[in-house]
Amino acid sequence: MAPPPSTPSLDSQQIQQFLSSVLSQRGPSSLPYTEDSKWLIRQHLLSLTSRYPSLQPKTATFTHNDGRSVNLLQADGTIPMPYQGVTYNIPIIIWLIESYPRYPPVVYVNPTRDMIIKRPHPHVSPSGLVSIPYLQNWIYPSSNLVDLVVNFCSAFSHDPPLYSQRRSNPNPNPPNYGQQQQPPPPRVAAAGYPPSPYGRAQPSQTEDAAEVYRRNAVNKLVEMVHGDIIKMRKEREAEMEGLFSAQGVLRKREEEVNKGLKEMQDEKEALEQQLQVVLMSTDVLAGWVRENEGKIKNLGNNNDNVHVDEVFHCADVLSKQMLDCTAADLAIEDVVYSLDKALQEGAVPFDQYLRNVRLLSREQFFHKATAAKVRAAQMQAQVASMAARAPHSNYAP
């Protein structure tokens, strides 16, 4: 059997340039690896190609079991397998999945059309998926691709995974692919849901009709399940969009309710303050009425003998001072009004009018300032009086 034509291999510098180019891409065409792992991925691939030049780094489309397709790095080529004193080359593809190197890669045996995967095999599934203890016990960051291939070579040398389909015996010596053999380019995946990234395998001459029927039935079931999954996913996405819209409406209503609640709380506080002012004024008026009840009775008995100026009496010095200031303020207002009328009638010269108004305004200002100070002092005295009567008051503080 003549080996298939080999593809030209890249030298070390070309591999470095290729990896630097694909790992530095940004935007939609960038590879789905995290930025902190790209340097380690580059080192792993450089070490692998330096140890095993027959493996070449490439980028290709990988199809996950859920139907997602993603562009990933792969190491495609052959690895040496010593068997009964002869070294054979086993074609494999090592896929570096998105979570690499924290999680192990996905490895497939890539047989040619003249080769068949041995069934059953302890480490290779019928679809070509490889599983060895080193993959199952992958430890980041100590595990790497070079040690992985070394373990592949050791495992395959004890039990070769491939045999020629022209032989009827399932356990003959594995074929020699040639020292420079490279696997053919991956075939285009068939429509639907492929069991592996390489599409469906063509039925060989050694497989019976029952095996082909079973494989086709399995593939059909997988395609149906895949279609149902896509349909359910679209339905769930539409449902999630509706829930997100409802969530946005609820959040807006929550903001409006919180705003209204805050306004009501502020209004409640303002009303409570006004209530306190009303209660204070009521207390002051009630006290004044109690203090002046006797005077009202006396006025009723002696209406003819009471002078109008003696009806009201100031209770203290501050009240007397407030009364004097207020009376003087109002008297000055009357004088200024009379001067305005006299000026309009021409009875008072204009310069005399200005001089008198200036003097009266200055005097009125002092009376108003004094009244403001007296009012503040009276307010403090009222607060102190209410505080002293608070334990005996019927009103809430």
CSV table of C-alpha atoms in Angstrom, one decimal:
chain,number,residue,atom,x,y,z
A,1,MET,CA,0.0,0.0,0.0
A,2,ALA,CA,1.5,3.3,-1.1
A,3,PRO,CA,1.2,6.1,1.5
A,4,PRO,CA,-1.0,9.0,0.5
A,5,PRO,CA,0.7,12.2,-0.6
A,6,SER,CA,2.0,14.2,2.4
A,7,THR,CA,1.3,17.9,3.1
A,8,PRO,CA,4.2,20.2,3.4
A,9,SER,CA,5.1,20.9,7.0
A,10,LEU,CA,6.0,24.3,8.5
A,11,ASP,CA,9.3,25.1,10.1
A,12,SER,CA,9.7,26.4,13.6
A,13,GLN,CA,9.7,30.1,12.5
A,14,GLN,CA,6.6,29.7,10.4
A,15,ILE,CA,4.8,28.0,13.3
A,16,GLN,CA,5.7,30.8,15.6
A,17,GLN,CA,4.5,33.4,13.2
A,18,PHE,CA,1.3,31.5,12.6
A,19,LEU,CA,0.5,31.2,16.3
A,20,SER,CA,1.4,34.8,17.0
A,21,SER,CA,-0.9,35.9,14.2
A,22,VAL,CA,-4.0,33.8,15.1
A,23,LEU,CA,-3.7,34.4,18.9
A,24,SER,CA,-3.3,38.1,18.5
A,25,GLN,CA,-6.4,38.6,16.4
A,26,ARG,CA,-9.2,40.7,17.8
A,27,GLY,CA,-12.9,41.2,17.0
A,28,PRO,CA,-15.3,38.7,15.5
A,29,SER,CA,-12.5,36.6,14.0
A,30,SER,CA,-10.6,36.1,17.2
A,31,LEU,CA,-10.2,32.7,18.8
A,32,PRO,CA,-12.4,32.1,21.9
A,33,TYR,CA,-9.5,31.7,24.4
A,34,THR,CA,-9.0,34.0,27.4
A,35,GLU,CA,-6.3,36.5,27.2
A,36,ASP,CA,-4.4,35.2,30.2
A,37,SER,CA,-4.2,31.7,28.6
A,38,LYS,CA,-3.1,32.5,25.1
A,39,TRP,CA,0.6,32.7,26.0
A,40,LEU,CA,0.5,29.3,27.6
A,41,ILE,CA,-1.4,27.8,24.6
A,42,ARG,CA,1.3,29.2,22.3
A,43,GLN,CA,4.1,27.6,24.5
A,44,HIS,CA,2.3,24.2,24.6
A,45,LEU,CA,2.0,24.1,20.8
A,46,LEU,CA,5.5,25.2,20.2
A,47,SER,CA,6.8,22.5,22.6
A,48,LEU,CA,4.6,19.9,20.9
A,49,THR,CA,5.7,20.7,17.4
A,50,SER,CA,9.3,20.9,18.4
A,51,ARG,CA,9.1,17.4,20.0
A,52,TYR,CA,6.8,15.9,17.3
A,53,PRO,CA,7.3,17.8,14.0
A,54,SER,CA,4.7,15.6,12.3
A,55,LEU,CA,2.0,17.5,14.3
A,56,GLN,CA,1.1,20.9,12.8
A,57,PRO,CA,-1.0,23.6,14.4
A,58,LYS,CA,-4.0,24.7,12.4
A,59,THR,CA,-7.4,26.4,12.9
A,60,ALA,CA,-10.6,24.7,11.9
A,61,THR,CA,-14.3,24.6,12.8
A,62,PHE,CA,-15.2,22.3,15.7
A,63,THR,CA,-18.9,21.2,16.2
A,64,HIS,CA,-19.9,20.6,19.8
A,65,ASN,CA,-22.5,18.0,20.9
A,66,ASP,CA,-25.1,20.7,21.3
A,67,GLY,CA,-24.7,21.8,17.7
A,68,ARG,CA,-22.6,24.9,18.3
A,69,SER,CA,-19.7,25.5,15.8
A,70,VAL,CA,-16.6,27.4,16.8
A,71,ASN,CA,-13.3,28.2,15.3
A,72,LEU,CA,-10.5,26.5,17.4
A,73,LEU,CA,-6.8,25.6,17.3
A,74,GLN,CA,-5.8,22.0,16.5
A,75,ALA,CA,-2.7,19.9,16.2
A,76,ASP,CA,-3.2,17.7,13.2
A,77,GLY,CA,-0.8,15.0,12.1
A,78,THR,CA,0.6,11.6,13.2
A,79,ILE,CA,2.3,10.3,16.4
A,80,PRO,CA,4.8,7.5,16.5
A,81,MET,CA,3.6,4.1,17.9
A,82,PRO,CA,6.1,1.4,18.6
A,83,TYR,CA,4.6,-2.1,18.2
A,84,GLN,CA,6.5,-5.4,18.1
A,85,GLY,CA,9.8,-3.7,17.3
A,86,VAL,CA,8.4,-1.5,14.5
A,87,THR,CA,7.4,2.1,14.7
A,88,TYR,CA,4.1,3.0,13.1
A,89,ASN,CA,2.4,6.4,12.7
A,90,ILE,CA,-1.1,7.0,14.1
A,91,PRO,CA,-3.1,9.9,12.6
A,92,ILE,CA,-4.7,12.0,15.3
A,93,ILE,CA,-6.2,15.5,15.7
A,94,ILE,CA,-5.9,17.3,19.1
A,95,TRP,CA,-8.5,20.0,19.5
A,96,LEU,CA,-7.8,22.8,22.0
A,97,ILE,CA,-11.3,23.6,23.2
A,98,GLU,CA,-12.3,27.1,24.6
A,99,SER,CA,-11.5,26.2,28.2
A,100,TYR,CA,-8.0,24.9,27.4
A,101,PRO,CA,-5.5,24.7,29.2
A,102,ARG,CA,-7.6,24.7,32.4
A,103,TYR,CA,-9.5,21.7,31.0
A,104,PRO,CA,-8.1,18.9,28.8
A,105,PRO,CA,-8.2,19.0,25.0
A,106,VAL,CA,-10.5,16.8,22.8
A,107,VAL,CA,-8.5,14.2,20.8
A,108,TYR,CA,-9.8,12.1,17.9
A,109,VAL,CA,-8.1,9.3,16.0
A,110,ASN,CA,-8.4,10.3,12.3
A,111,PRO,CA,-8.3,7.1,10.2
A,112,THR,CA,-7.9,7.1,6.5
A,113,ARG,CA,-10.5,5.5,4.2
A,114,ASP,CA,-8.4,2.3,4.2
A,115,MET,CA,-8.4,2.0,8.0
A,116,ILE,CA,-11.0,1.1,10.6
A,117,ILE,CA,-11.1,1.8,14.3
A,118,LYS,CA,-10.7,-1.4,16.4
A,119,ARG,CA,-13.9,-2.4,18.2
A,120,PRO,CA,-14.0,-2.6,21.1
A,121,HIS,CA,-11.0,-0.6,22.2
A,122,PRO,CA,-10.4,0.5,25.8
A,123,HIS,CA,-9.3,4.1,24.9
A,124,VAL,CA,-10.9,4.9,21.5
A,125,SER,CA,-14.7,5.1,20.9
A,126,PRO,CA,-16.3,4.1,17.6
A,127,SER,CA,-16.4,7.8,16.6
A,128,GLY,CA,-12.7,8.1,17.1
A,129,LEU,CA,-12.8,10.0,20.4
A,130,VAL,CA,-9.8,9.1,22.6
A,131,SER,CA,-9.9,8.8,26.4
A,132,ILE,CA,-6.9,7.9,28.5
A,133,PRO,CA,-6.2,8.3,32.2
A,134,TYR,CA,-3.9,11.3,31.5
A,135,LEU,CA,-6.9,13.2,30.0
A,136,GLN,CA,-9.2,12.2,32.8
A,137,ASN,CA,-6.7,13.3,35.4
A,138,TRP,CA,-5.7,16.6,33.7
A,139,ILE,CA,-4.2,19.0,36.2
A,140,TYR,CA,-3.8,22.7,35.3
A,141,PRO,CA,-1.1,24.1,34.8
A,142,SER,CA,1.3,21.1,35.1
A,143,SER,CA,-0.4,19.0,32.3
A,144,ASN,CA,0.7,19.7,28.8
A,145,LEU,CA,0.5,18.5,25.2
A,146,VAL,CA,3.9,16.8,25.1
A,147,ASP,CA,3.2,14.6,28.0
A,148,LEU,CA,-0.3,13.9,26.6
A,149,VAL,CA,1.2,12.6,23.3
A,150,VAL,CA,3.8,10.5,25.2
A,151,ASN,CA,0.9,8.8,27.1
A,152,PHE,CA,-0.9,8.3,23.8
A,153,CYS,CA,2.1,6.5,22.3
A,154,SER,CA,2.5,4.3,25.4
A,155,ALA,CA,-1.2,3.4,25.5
A,156,PHE,CA,-1.5,2.7,21.7
A,157,SER,CA,1.7,0.6,21.7
A,158,HIS,CA,0.0,-1.9,24.1
A,159,ASP,CA,-3.3,-2.0,22.1
A,160,PRO,CA,-3.2,-0.4,18.6
A,161,PRO,CA,-6.5,1.5,17.8
A,162,LEU,CA,-6.5,0.9,14.0
A,163,TYR,CA,-6.3,-2.0,11.5
A,164,SER,CA,-6.6,-2.4,7.8
A,165,GLN,CA,-10.1,-3.1,6.5
A,166,ARG,CA,-8.8,-5.5,3.8
A,167,ARG,CA,-8.0,-8.0,6.6
A,168,SER,CA,-10.7,-10.1,8.1
A,169,ASN,CA,-8.8,-10.7,11.4
A,170,PRO,CA,-9.7,-7.9,13.8
A,171,ASN,CA,-6.3,-8.1,15.7
A,172,PRO,CA,-3.6,-8.1,13.0
A,173,ASN,CA,-0.4,-6.1,13.2
A,174,PRO,CA,-1.3,-2.4,12.7
A,175,PRO,CA,-0.4,-0.9,9.3
A,176,ASN,CA,2.6,1.3,8.6
A,177,TYR,CA,1.5,4.7,7.4
A,178,GLY,CA,5.0,5.7,6.5
A,179,GLN,CA,7.3,8.0,8.5
A,180,GLN,CA,6.2,11.1,6.6
A,181,GLN,CA,2.5,10.4,6.2
A,182,GLN,CA,0.1,13.2,7.0
A,183,PRO,CA,-3.7,12.7,7.3
A,184,PRO,CA,-5.9,14.0,4.5
A,185,PRO,CA,-7.8,17.3,5.1
A,186,PRO,CA,-10.9,16.9,7.2
A,187,ARG,CA,-14.0,16.1,5.2
A,188,VAL,CA,-16.9,18.5,5.2
A,189,ALA,CA,-19.4,17.6,7.9
A,190,ALA,CA,-22.7,16.2,6.8
A,191,ALA,CA,-25.8,18.1,7.4
A,192,GLY,CA,-27.5,17.6,10.8
A,193,TYR,CA,-25.7,16.5,14.0
A,194,PRO,CA,-22.4,14.8,13.4
A,195,PRO,CA,-21.1,12.3,16.0
A,196,SER,CA,-17.6,13.8,15.7
A,197,PRO,CA,-15.9,16.7,14.0
A,198,TYR,CA,-15.1,14.6,11.0
A,199,GLY,CA,-18.6,13.8,9.7
A,200,ARG,CA,-20.1,10.3,9.1
A,201,ALA,CA,-17.8,7.5,8.2
A,202,GLN,CA,-18.5,5.6,5.0
A,203,PRO,CA,-19.6,2.0,5.5
A,204,SER,CA,-16.6,-0.4,4.9
A,205,GLN,CA,-16.6,-3.7,3.2
A,206,THR,CA,-16.3,-5.6,6.5
A,207,GLU,CA,-19.4,-4.0,8.1
A,208,ASP,CA,-22.7,-5.7,7.7
A,209,ALA,CA,-26.0,-4.2,6.9
A,210,ALA,CA,-27.3,-4.4,10.5
A,211,GLU,CA,-24.3,-2.3,11.7
A,212,VAL,CA,-24.9,0.3,9.0
A,213,TYR,CA,-28.6,0.4,9.8
A,214,ARG,CA,-27.9,0.9,13.5
A,215,ARG,CA,-25.5,3.7,12.8
A,216,ASN,CA,-27.9,5.5,10.5
A,217,ALA,CA,-30.7,5.1,13.0
A,218,VAL,CA,-28.6,6.6,15.8
A,219,ASN,CA,-27.6,9.5,13.6
A,220,LYS,CA,-31.3,10.1,12.7
A,221,LEU,CA,-32.2,10.1,16.3
A,222,VAL,CA,-29.4,12.5,17.1
A,223,GLU,CA,-30.6,14.8,14.3
A,224,MET,CA,-34.2,14.7,15.7
A,225,VAL,CA,-33.0,15.5,19.2
A,226,HIS,CA,-30.8,18.3,17.9
A,227,GLY,CA,-33.8,19.8,16.1
A,228,ASP,CA,-35.9,19.6,19.2
A,229,ILE,CA,-33.2,21.2,21.3
A,230,ILE,CA,-32.9,24.1,18.8
A,231,LYS,CA,-36.7,24.6,18.9
A,232,MET,CA,-36.9,24.5,22.7
A,233,ARG,CA,-34.0,26.9,22.8
A,234,LYS,CA,-35.8,29.4,20.6
A,235,GLU,CA,-38.9,29.1,22.7
A,236,ARG,CA,-37.0,29.6,25.9
A,237,GLU,CA,-35.2,32.6,24.5
A,238,ALA,CA,-38.6,34.2,23.5
A,239,GLU,CA,-39.9,33.4,27.0
A,240,MET,CA,-36.8,35.0,28.5
A,241,GLU,CA,-37.2,38.1,26.4
A,242,GLY,CA,-40.8,38.5,27.7
A,243,LEU,CA,-39.7,38.0,31.2
A,244,PHE,CA,-36.9,40.6,30.8
A,245,SER,CA,-39.5,43.1,29.4
A,246,ALA,CA,-41.8,42.4,32.4
A,247,GLN,CA,-38.9,42.9,34.7
A,248,GLY,CA,-38.2,46.3,33.2
A,249,VAL,CA,-41.8,47.4,33.6
A,250,LEU,CA,-41.8,46.2,37.2
A,251,ARG,CA,-38.6,48.0,38.0
A,252,LYS,CA,-40.0,51.3,36.6
A,253,ARG,CA,-43.2,50.9,38.6
A,254,GLU,CA,-41.1,50.2,41.7
A,255,GLU,CA,-39.2,53.5,41.2
A,256,GLU,CA,-42.5,55.3,40.8
A,257,VAL,CA,-43.9,53.7,44.0
A,258,ASN,CA,-40.8,54.6,46.0
A,259,LYS,CA,-40.9,58.2,44.7
A,260,GLY,CA,-44.5,58.5,45.7
A,261,LEU,CA,-43.8,57.0,49.1
A,262,LYS,CA,-41.0,59.4,49.7
A,263,GLU,CA,-43.2,62.4,48.8
A,264,MET,CA,-45.9,61.1,51.2
A,265,GLN,CA,-43.3,60.7,54.0
A,266,ASP,CA,-42.1,64.3,53.4
A,267,GLU,CA,-45.6,65.6,53.5
A,268,LYS,CA,-46.3,63.7,56.7
A,269,GLU,CA,-43.3,65.2,58.4
A,270,ALA,CA,-44.4,68.7,57.3
A,271,LEU,CA,-47.9,68.1,58.7
A,272,GLU,CA,-46.5,66.9,61.9
A,273,GLN,CA,-44.4,70.1,62.2
A,274,GLN,CA,-47.4,72.2,61.5
A,275,LEU,CA,-49.4,70.3,64.1
A,276,GLN,CA,-46.7,71.0,66.7
A,277,VAL,CA,-46.9,74.7,65.9
A,278,VAL,CA,-50.7,74.7,66.2
A,279,LEU,CA,-50.4,72.9,69.6
A,280,MET,CA,-47.9,75.4,70.8
A,281,SER,CA,-50.1,78.3,69.8
A,282,THR,CA,-53.2,76.7,71.3
A,283,ASP,CA,-51.3,76.2,74.6
A,284,VAL,CA,-50.2,79.9,74.6
A,285,LEU,CA,-53.8,81.1,73.9
A,286,ALA,CA,-55.3,78.8,76.5
A,287,GLY,CA,-52.8,80.2,79.1
A,288,TRP,CA,-53.6,83.7,78.2
A,289,VAL,CA,-57.4,83.1,78.5
A,290,ARG,CA,-56.9,81.5,82.0
A,291,GLU,CA,-54.8,84.5,83.1
A,292,ASN,CA,-57.3,87.1,81.9
A,293,GLU,CA,-60.6,85.5,82.8
A,294,GLY,CA,-60.8,87.6,86.0
A,295,LYS,CA,-60.1,90.9,84.1
A,296,ILE,CA,-62.9,90.2,81.7
A,297,LYS,CA,-65.4,89.8,84.6
A,298,ASN,CA,-64.3,93.0,86.1
A,299,LEU,CA,-64.7,94.8,82.8
A,300,GLY,CA,-68.3,93.5,82.6
A,301,ASN,CA,-69.1,94.9,86.0
A,302,ASN,CA,-67.4,98.3,85.5
A,303,ASN,CA,-68.0,99.2,81.8
A,304,ASP,CA,-68.6,102.9,82.5
A,305,ASN,CA,-65.6,103.5,84.6
A,306,VAL,CA,-62.9,101.7,82.4
A,307,HIS,CA,-60.7,103.8,80.2
A,308,VAL,CA,-59.9,102.4,76.7
A,309,ASP,CA,-56.1,102.6,77.3
A,310,GLU,CA,-56.5,100.6,80.5
A,311,VAL,CA,-58.3,97.6,79.0
A,312,PHE,CA,-55.0,95.9,78.0
A,313,HIS,CA,-52.1,95.6,80.3
A,314,CYS,CA,-48.6,94.3,79.3
A,315,ALA,CA,-47.7,91.2,81.3
A,316,ASP,CA,-44.0,91.9,81.4
A,317,VAL,CA,-41.3,94.3,80.3
A,318,LEU,CA,-40.8,92.6,76.9
A,319,SER,CA,-44.5,92.9,76.1
A,320,LYS,CA,-44.4,96.6,77.1
A,321,GLN,CA,-41.4,97.2,74.9
A,322,MET,CA,-43.0,95.3,72.0
A,323,LEU,CA,-46.2,97.4,72.4
A,324,ASP,CA,-44.2,100.7,72.4
A,325,CYS,CA,-42.2,99.7,69.3
A,326,THR,CA,-45.2,98.6,67.4
A,327,ALA,CA,-47.1,101.8,68.2
A,328,ALA,CA,-44.2,104.0,67.2
A,329,ASP,CA,-43.8,102.0,64.0
A,330,LEU,CA,-47.5,102.5,63.1
A,331,ALA,CA,-47.4,106.2,64.1
A,332,ILE,CA,-44.4,106.8,61.8
A,333,GLU,CA,-46.3,105.1,59.0
A,334,ASP,CA,-49.2,107.5,59.5
A,335,VAL,CA,-46.8,110.5,59.5
A,336,VAL,CA,-45.1,109.4,56.3
A,337,TYR,CA,-48.5,108.9,54.7
A,338,SER,CA,-49.6,112.4,55.8
A,339,LEU,CA,-46.4,113.9,54.4
A,340,ASP,CA,-47.0,112.2,51.0
A,341,LYS,CA,-50.5,113.8,50.9
A,342,ALA,CA,-49.1,117.2,51.9
A,343,LEU,CA,-46.4,117.0,49.2
A,344,GLN,CA,-49.0,116.1,46.5
A,345,GLU,CA,-51.1,119.1,47.6
A,346,GLY,CA,-48.1,121.5,47.6
A,347,ALA,CA,-48.3,122.2,51.4
A,348,VAL,CA,-44.8,121.0,52.1
A,349,PRO,CA,-41.7,121.8,50.1
A,350,PHE,CA,-39.9,118.9,48.4
A,351,ASP,CA,-36.6,119.3,50.3
A,352,GLN,CA,-38.3,119.5,53.6
A,353,TYR,CA,-40.3,116.4,52.7
A,354,LEU,CA,-37.2,114.4,51.9
A,355,ARG,CA,-35.4,115.5,55.1
A,356,ASN,CA,-38.4,114.5,57.3
A,357,VAL,CA,-38.9,111.2,55.5
A,358,ARG,CA,-35.2,110.3,55.9
A,359,LEU,CA,-35.3,111.1,59.6
A,360,LEU,CA,-38.6,109.2,60.1
A,361,SER,CA,-37.4,106.2,58.2
A,362,ARG,CA,-34.2,105.9,60.3
A,363,GLU,CA,-36.3,106.1,63.5
A,364,GLN,CA,-38.8,103.5,62.1
A,365,PHE,CA,-35.9,101.1,61.2
A,366,PHE,CA,-34.6,101.2,64.8
A,367,HIS,CA,-38.2,100.5,66.1
A,368,LYS,CA,-38.6,97.5,63.8
A,369,ALA,CA,-35.1,96.1,64.7
A,370,THR,CA,-36.0,96.4,68.4
A,371,ALA,CA,-39.3,94.7,67.8
A,372,ALA,CA,-37.6,91.8,66.0
A,373,LYS,CA,-35.2,91.2,68.9
A,374,VAL,CA,-38.1,91.4,71.4
A,375,ARG,CA,-40.1,88.9,69.4
A,376,ALA,CA,-37.2,86.4,69.4
A,377,ALA,CA,-36.8,86.8,73.1
A,378,GLN,CA,-40.5,86.3,73.7
A,379,MET,CA,-40.4,83.1,71.5
A,380,GLN,CA,-37.6,81.7,73.6
A,381,ALA,CA,-39.5,82.5,76.8
A,382,GLN,CA,-42.6,80.7,75.4
A,383,VAL,CA,-40.6,77.6,74.5
A,384,ALA,CA,-39.1,77.5,78.0
A,385,SER,CA,-42.5,78.0,79.6
A,386,MET,CA,-44.0,75.1,77.5
A,387,ALA,CA,-41.1,72.9,78.3
A,388,ALA,CA,-41.6,73.5,82.0
A,389,ARG,CA,-45.3,72.7,81.7
A,390,ALA,CA,-44.8,69.7,79.4
A,391,PRO,CA,-45.2,66.9,82.0
A,392,HIS,CA,-48.6,68.5,83.1
A,393,SER,CA,-49.9,69.2,79.6
A,394,ASN,CA,-52.6,67.1,77.9
A,395,TYR,CA,-51.0,67.6,74.5
A,396,ALA,CA,-48.3,65.4,73.0
A,397,PRO,CA,-44.9,66.9,72.9
